[in-house]
PDB file of C-alpha atoms in Angstrom:
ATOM      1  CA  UNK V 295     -14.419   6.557 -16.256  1.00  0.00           C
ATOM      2  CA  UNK V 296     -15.623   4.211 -18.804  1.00  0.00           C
ATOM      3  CA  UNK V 297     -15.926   0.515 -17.172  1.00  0.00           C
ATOM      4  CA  UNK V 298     -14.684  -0.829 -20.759  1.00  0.00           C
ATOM      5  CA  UNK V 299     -11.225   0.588 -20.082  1.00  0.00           C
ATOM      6  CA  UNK V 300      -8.189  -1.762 -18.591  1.00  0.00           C
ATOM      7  CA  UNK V 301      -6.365  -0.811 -15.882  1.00  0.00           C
ATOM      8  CA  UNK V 302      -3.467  -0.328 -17.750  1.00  0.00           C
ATOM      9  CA  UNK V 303      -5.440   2.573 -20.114  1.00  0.00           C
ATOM     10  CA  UNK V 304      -3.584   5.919 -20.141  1.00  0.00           C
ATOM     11  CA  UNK V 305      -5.011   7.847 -16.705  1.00  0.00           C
ATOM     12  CA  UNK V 306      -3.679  11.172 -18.353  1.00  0.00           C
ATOM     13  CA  UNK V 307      -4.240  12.566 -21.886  1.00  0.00           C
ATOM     14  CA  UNK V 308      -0.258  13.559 -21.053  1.00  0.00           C
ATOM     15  CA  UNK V 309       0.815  10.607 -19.784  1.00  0.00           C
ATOM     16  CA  UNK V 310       2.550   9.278 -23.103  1.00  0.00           C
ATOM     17  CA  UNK V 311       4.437  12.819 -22.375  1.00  0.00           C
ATOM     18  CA  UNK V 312       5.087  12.706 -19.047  1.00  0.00           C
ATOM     19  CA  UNK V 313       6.463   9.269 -19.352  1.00  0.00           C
ATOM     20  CA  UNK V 314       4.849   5.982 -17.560  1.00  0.00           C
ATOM     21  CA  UNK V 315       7.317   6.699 -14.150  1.00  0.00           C
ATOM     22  CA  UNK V 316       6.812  10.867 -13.593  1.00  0.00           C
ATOM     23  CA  UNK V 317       5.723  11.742 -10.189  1.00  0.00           C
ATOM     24  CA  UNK V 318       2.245  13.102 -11.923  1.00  0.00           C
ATOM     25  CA  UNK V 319       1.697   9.699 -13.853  1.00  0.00           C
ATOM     26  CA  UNK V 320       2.194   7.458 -10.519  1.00  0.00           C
ATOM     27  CA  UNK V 321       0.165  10.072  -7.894  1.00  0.00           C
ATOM     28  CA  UNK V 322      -2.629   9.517 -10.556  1.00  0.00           C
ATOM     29  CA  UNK V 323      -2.227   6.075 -11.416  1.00  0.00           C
ATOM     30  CA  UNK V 324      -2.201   5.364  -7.256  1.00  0.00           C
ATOM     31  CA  UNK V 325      -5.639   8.275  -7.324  1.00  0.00           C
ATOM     32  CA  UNK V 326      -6.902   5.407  -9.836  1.00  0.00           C
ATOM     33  CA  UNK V 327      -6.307   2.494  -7.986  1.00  0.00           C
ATOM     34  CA  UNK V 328      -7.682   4.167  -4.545  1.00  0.00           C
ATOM     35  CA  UNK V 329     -10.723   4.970  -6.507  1.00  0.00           C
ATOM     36  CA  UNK V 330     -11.066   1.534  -7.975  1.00  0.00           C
ATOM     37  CA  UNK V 331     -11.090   0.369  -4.485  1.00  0.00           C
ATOM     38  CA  UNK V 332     -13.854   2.322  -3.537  1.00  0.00           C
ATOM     39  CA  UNK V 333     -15.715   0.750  -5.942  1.00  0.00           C
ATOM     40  CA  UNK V 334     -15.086  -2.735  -4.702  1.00  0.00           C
ATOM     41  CA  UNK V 335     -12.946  -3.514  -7.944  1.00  0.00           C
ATOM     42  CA  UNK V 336      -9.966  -4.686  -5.469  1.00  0.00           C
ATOM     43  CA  UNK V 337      -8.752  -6.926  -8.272  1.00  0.00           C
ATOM     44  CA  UNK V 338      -8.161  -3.767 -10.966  1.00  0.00           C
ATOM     45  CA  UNK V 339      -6.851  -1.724  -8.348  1.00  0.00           C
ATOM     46  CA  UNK V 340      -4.468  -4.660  -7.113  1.00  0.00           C
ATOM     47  CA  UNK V 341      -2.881  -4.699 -10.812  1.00  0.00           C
ATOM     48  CA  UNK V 342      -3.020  -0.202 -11.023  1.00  0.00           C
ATOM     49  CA  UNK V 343      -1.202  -0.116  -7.486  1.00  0.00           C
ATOM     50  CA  UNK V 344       1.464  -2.974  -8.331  1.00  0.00           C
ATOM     51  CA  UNK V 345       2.863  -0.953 -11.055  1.00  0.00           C
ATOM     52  CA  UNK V 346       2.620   1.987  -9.610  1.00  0.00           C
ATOM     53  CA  UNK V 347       4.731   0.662  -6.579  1.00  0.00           C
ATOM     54  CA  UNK V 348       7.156  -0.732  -9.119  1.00  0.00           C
ATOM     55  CA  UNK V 349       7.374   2.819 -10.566  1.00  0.00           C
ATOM     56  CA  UNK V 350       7.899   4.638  -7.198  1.00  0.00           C
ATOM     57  CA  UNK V 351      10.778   1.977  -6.169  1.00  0.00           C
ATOM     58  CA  UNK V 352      12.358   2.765  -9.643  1.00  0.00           C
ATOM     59  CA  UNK V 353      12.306   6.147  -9.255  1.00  0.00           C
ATOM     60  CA  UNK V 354      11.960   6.949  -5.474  1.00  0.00           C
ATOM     61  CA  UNK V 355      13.887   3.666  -3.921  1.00  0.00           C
ATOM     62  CA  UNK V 356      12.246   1.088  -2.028  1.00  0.00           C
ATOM     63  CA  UNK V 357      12.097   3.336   1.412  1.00  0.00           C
ATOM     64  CA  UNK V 358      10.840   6.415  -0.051  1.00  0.00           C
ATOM     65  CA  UNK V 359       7.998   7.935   2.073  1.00  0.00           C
ATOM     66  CA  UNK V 360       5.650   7.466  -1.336  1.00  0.00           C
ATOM     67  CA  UNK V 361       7.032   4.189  -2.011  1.00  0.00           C
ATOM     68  CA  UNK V 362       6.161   2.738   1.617  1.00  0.00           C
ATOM     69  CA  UNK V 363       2.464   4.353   1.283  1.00  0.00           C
ATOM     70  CA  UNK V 364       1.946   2.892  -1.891  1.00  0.00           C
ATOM     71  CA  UNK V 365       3.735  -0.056  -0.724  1.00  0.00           C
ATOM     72  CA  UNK V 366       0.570  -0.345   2.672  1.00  0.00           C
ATOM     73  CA  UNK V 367      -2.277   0.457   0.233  1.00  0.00           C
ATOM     74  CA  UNK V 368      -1.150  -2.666  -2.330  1.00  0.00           C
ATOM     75  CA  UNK V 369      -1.061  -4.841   0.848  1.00  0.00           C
ATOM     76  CA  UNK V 370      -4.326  -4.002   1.802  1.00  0.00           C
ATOM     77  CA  UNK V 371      -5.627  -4.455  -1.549  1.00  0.00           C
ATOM     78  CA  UNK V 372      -3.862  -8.242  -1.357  1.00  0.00           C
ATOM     79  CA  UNK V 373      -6.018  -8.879   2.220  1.00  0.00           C
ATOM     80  CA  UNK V 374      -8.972  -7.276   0.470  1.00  0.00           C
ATOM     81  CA  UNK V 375      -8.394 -10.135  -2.082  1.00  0.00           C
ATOM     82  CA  UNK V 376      -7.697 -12.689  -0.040  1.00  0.00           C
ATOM     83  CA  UNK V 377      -3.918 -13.173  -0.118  1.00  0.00           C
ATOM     84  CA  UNK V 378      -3.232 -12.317   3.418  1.00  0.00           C
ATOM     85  CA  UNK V 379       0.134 -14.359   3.296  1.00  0.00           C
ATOM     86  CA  UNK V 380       1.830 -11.558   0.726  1.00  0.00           C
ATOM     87  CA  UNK V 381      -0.169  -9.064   2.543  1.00  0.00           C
ATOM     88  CA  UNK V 382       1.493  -9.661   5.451  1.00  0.00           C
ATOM     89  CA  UNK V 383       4.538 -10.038   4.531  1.00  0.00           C
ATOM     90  CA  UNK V 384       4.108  -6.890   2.862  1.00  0.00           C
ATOM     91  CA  UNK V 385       2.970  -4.729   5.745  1.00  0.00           C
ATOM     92  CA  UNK V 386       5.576  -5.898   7.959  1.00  0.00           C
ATOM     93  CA  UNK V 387       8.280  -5.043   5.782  1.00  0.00           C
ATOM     94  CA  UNK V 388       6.984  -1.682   5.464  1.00  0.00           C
ATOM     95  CA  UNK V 389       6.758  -1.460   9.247  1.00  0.00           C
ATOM     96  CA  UNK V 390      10.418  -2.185   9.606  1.00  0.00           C
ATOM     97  CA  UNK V 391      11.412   0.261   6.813  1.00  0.00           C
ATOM     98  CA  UNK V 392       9.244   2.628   8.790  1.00  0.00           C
ATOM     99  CA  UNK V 393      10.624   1.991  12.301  1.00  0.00           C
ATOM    100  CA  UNK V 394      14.207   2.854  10.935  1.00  0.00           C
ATOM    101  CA  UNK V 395      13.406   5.838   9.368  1.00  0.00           C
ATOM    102  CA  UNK V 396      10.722   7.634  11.054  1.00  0.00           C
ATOM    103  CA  UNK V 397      10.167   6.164  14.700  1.00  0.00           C
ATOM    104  CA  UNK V 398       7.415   4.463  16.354  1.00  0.00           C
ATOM    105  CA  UNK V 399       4.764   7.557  16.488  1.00  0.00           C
ATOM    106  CA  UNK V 400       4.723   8.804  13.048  1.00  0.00           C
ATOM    107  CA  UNK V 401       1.567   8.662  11.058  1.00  0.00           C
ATOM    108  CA  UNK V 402       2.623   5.922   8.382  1.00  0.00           C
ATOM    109  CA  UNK V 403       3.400   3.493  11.183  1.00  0.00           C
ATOM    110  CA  UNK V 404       0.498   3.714  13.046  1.00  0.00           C
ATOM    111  CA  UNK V 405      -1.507   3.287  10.014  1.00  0.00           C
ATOM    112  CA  UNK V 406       0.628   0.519   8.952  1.00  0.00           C
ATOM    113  CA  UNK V 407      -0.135  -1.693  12.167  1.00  0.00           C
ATOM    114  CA  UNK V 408      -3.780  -1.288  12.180  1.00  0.00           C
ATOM    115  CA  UNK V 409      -3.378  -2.485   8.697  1.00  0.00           C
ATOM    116  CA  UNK V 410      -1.281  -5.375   9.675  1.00  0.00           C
ATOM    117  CA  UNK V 411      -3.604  -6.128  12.771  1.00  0.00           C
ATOM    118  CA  UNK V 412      -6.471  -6.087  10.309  1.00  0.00           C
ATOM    119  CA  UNK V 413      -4.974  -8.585   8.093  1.00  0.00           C
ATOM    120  CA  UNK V 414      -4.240 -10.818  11.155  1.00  0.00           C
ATOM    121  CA  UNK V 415      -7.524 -10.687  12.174  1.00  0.00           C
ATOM    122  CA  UNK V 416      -8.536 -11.686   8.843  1.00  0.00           C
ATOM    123  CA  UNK V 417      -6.952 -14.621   9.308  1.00  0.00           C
ATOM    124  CA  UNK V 418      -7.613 -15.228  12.566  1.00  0.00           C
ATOM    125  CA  UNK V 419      -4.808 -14.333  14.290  1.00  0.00           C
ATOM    126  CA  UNK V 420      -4.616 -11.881  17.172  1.00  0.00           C
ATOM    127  CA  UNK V 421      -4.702  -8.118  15.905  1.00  0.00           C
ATOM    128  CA  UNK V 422      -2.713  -6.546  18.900  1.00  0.00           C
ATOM    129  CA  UNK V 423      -0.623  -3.575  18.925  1.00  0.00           C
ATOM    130  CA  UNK V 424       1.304  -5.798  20.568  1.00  0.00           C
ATOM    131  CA  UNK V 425       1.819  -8.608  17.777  1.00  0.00           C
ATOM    132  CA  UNK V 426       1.749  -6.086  14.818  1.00  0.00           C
ATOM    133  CA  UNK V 427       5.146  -3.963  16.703  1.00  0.00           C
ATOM    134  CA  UNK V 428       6.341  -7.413  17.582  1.00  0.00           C
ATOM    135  CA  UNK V 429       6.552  -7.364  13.058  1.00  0.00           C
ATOM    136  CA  UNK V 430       8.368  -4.619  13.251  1.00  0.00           C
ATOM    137  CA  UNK V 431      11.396  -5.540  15.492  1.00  0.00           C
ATOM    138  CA  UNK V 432      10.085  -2.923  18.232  1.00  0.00           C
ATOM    139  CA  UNK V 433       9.203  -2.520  21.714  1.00  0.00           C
ATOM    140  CA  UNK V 434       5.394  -2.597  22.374  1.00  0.00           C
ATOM    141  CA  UNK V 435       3.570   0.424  23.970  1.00  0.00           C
ATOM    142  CA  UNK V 436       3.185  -0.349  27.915  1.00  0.00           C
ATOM    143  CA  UNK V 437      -0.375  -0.231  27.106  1.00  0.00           C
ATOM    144  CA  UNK V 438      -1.609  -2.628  24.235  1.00  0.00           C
ATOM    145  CA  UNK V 439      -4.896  -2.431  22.354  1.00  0.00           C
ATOM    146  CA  UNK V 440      -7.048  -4.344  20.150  1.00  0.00           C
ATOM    147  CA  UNK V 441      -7.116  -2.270  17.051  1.00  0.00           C
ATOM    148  CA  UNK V 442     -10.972  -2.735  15.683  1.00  0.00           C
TER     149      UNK V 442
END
């Protein structure tokens, strides 16, 4: 990818077909951003994954599987640049759409509180299991552990 491009630059020779909100458009749009993050460029990727996520709740609803993913990676993208109060705030909301939808053990949640536990140690804060469920309105595992 040229480095003279903006963010918002077509990602698809189609895209002007496909239309700024089809599934293809956002999965590469959110490809973009996660690659722009690899390359440190949290700031580009920040602005690529918030309209993205405003695409998927458009089109998917704010509790869509996609929509909470998207939803984690633009909160770690906010820690990454330093705004761990949205971030947060973020990643706890996503933990309680999780816990009513999919339970405690799936996947997405456990990848969500590690995320949130990161951010809280970012801040300083204490980056239990414990604390992160305590986000999400939910009982915490009889056996707590710092996630580092």
């Amino acid at each position: 990818m040229n480095d003279s491009r903006s963010a918002a630059d077509p990602v698809l020779p189609d895209e002007r077909t496909l239309g700024d909100e089809h599934p293809v458009t956002l999965d590469c749009r959110e490809d973009l951003a996660h690659t722009l993050a690899g390359r440190r460029d949290y700031e580009r990727a920040r602005i690529v994954c918030e309209r993205v996520l405003d695409g998927r709740r458009r089109q998917q609803g704010s509790e869509h599987r996609d929509t909470l993913r998207c939803a984690q990676r633009l909160a770690l993208l906010l820690g990454k640049t330093g705004d761990f109060g949205n971030a947060r705030r973020m990643l706890e909301a996503v933990l309680r759409a999780y816990a009513r939808h999919d339970g405690l053990d799936d996947a997405g949640v456990v990848a969500a509180h590690k995320a949130l536990a990161d951010i809280l140690a970012a801040q300083g804060g204490p980056a239990t299991v414990r604390h992160a469920e305590g986000a999400a309105g939910s009982q915490a595992p009889s056996n707590p552990a710092p996630l580092r």
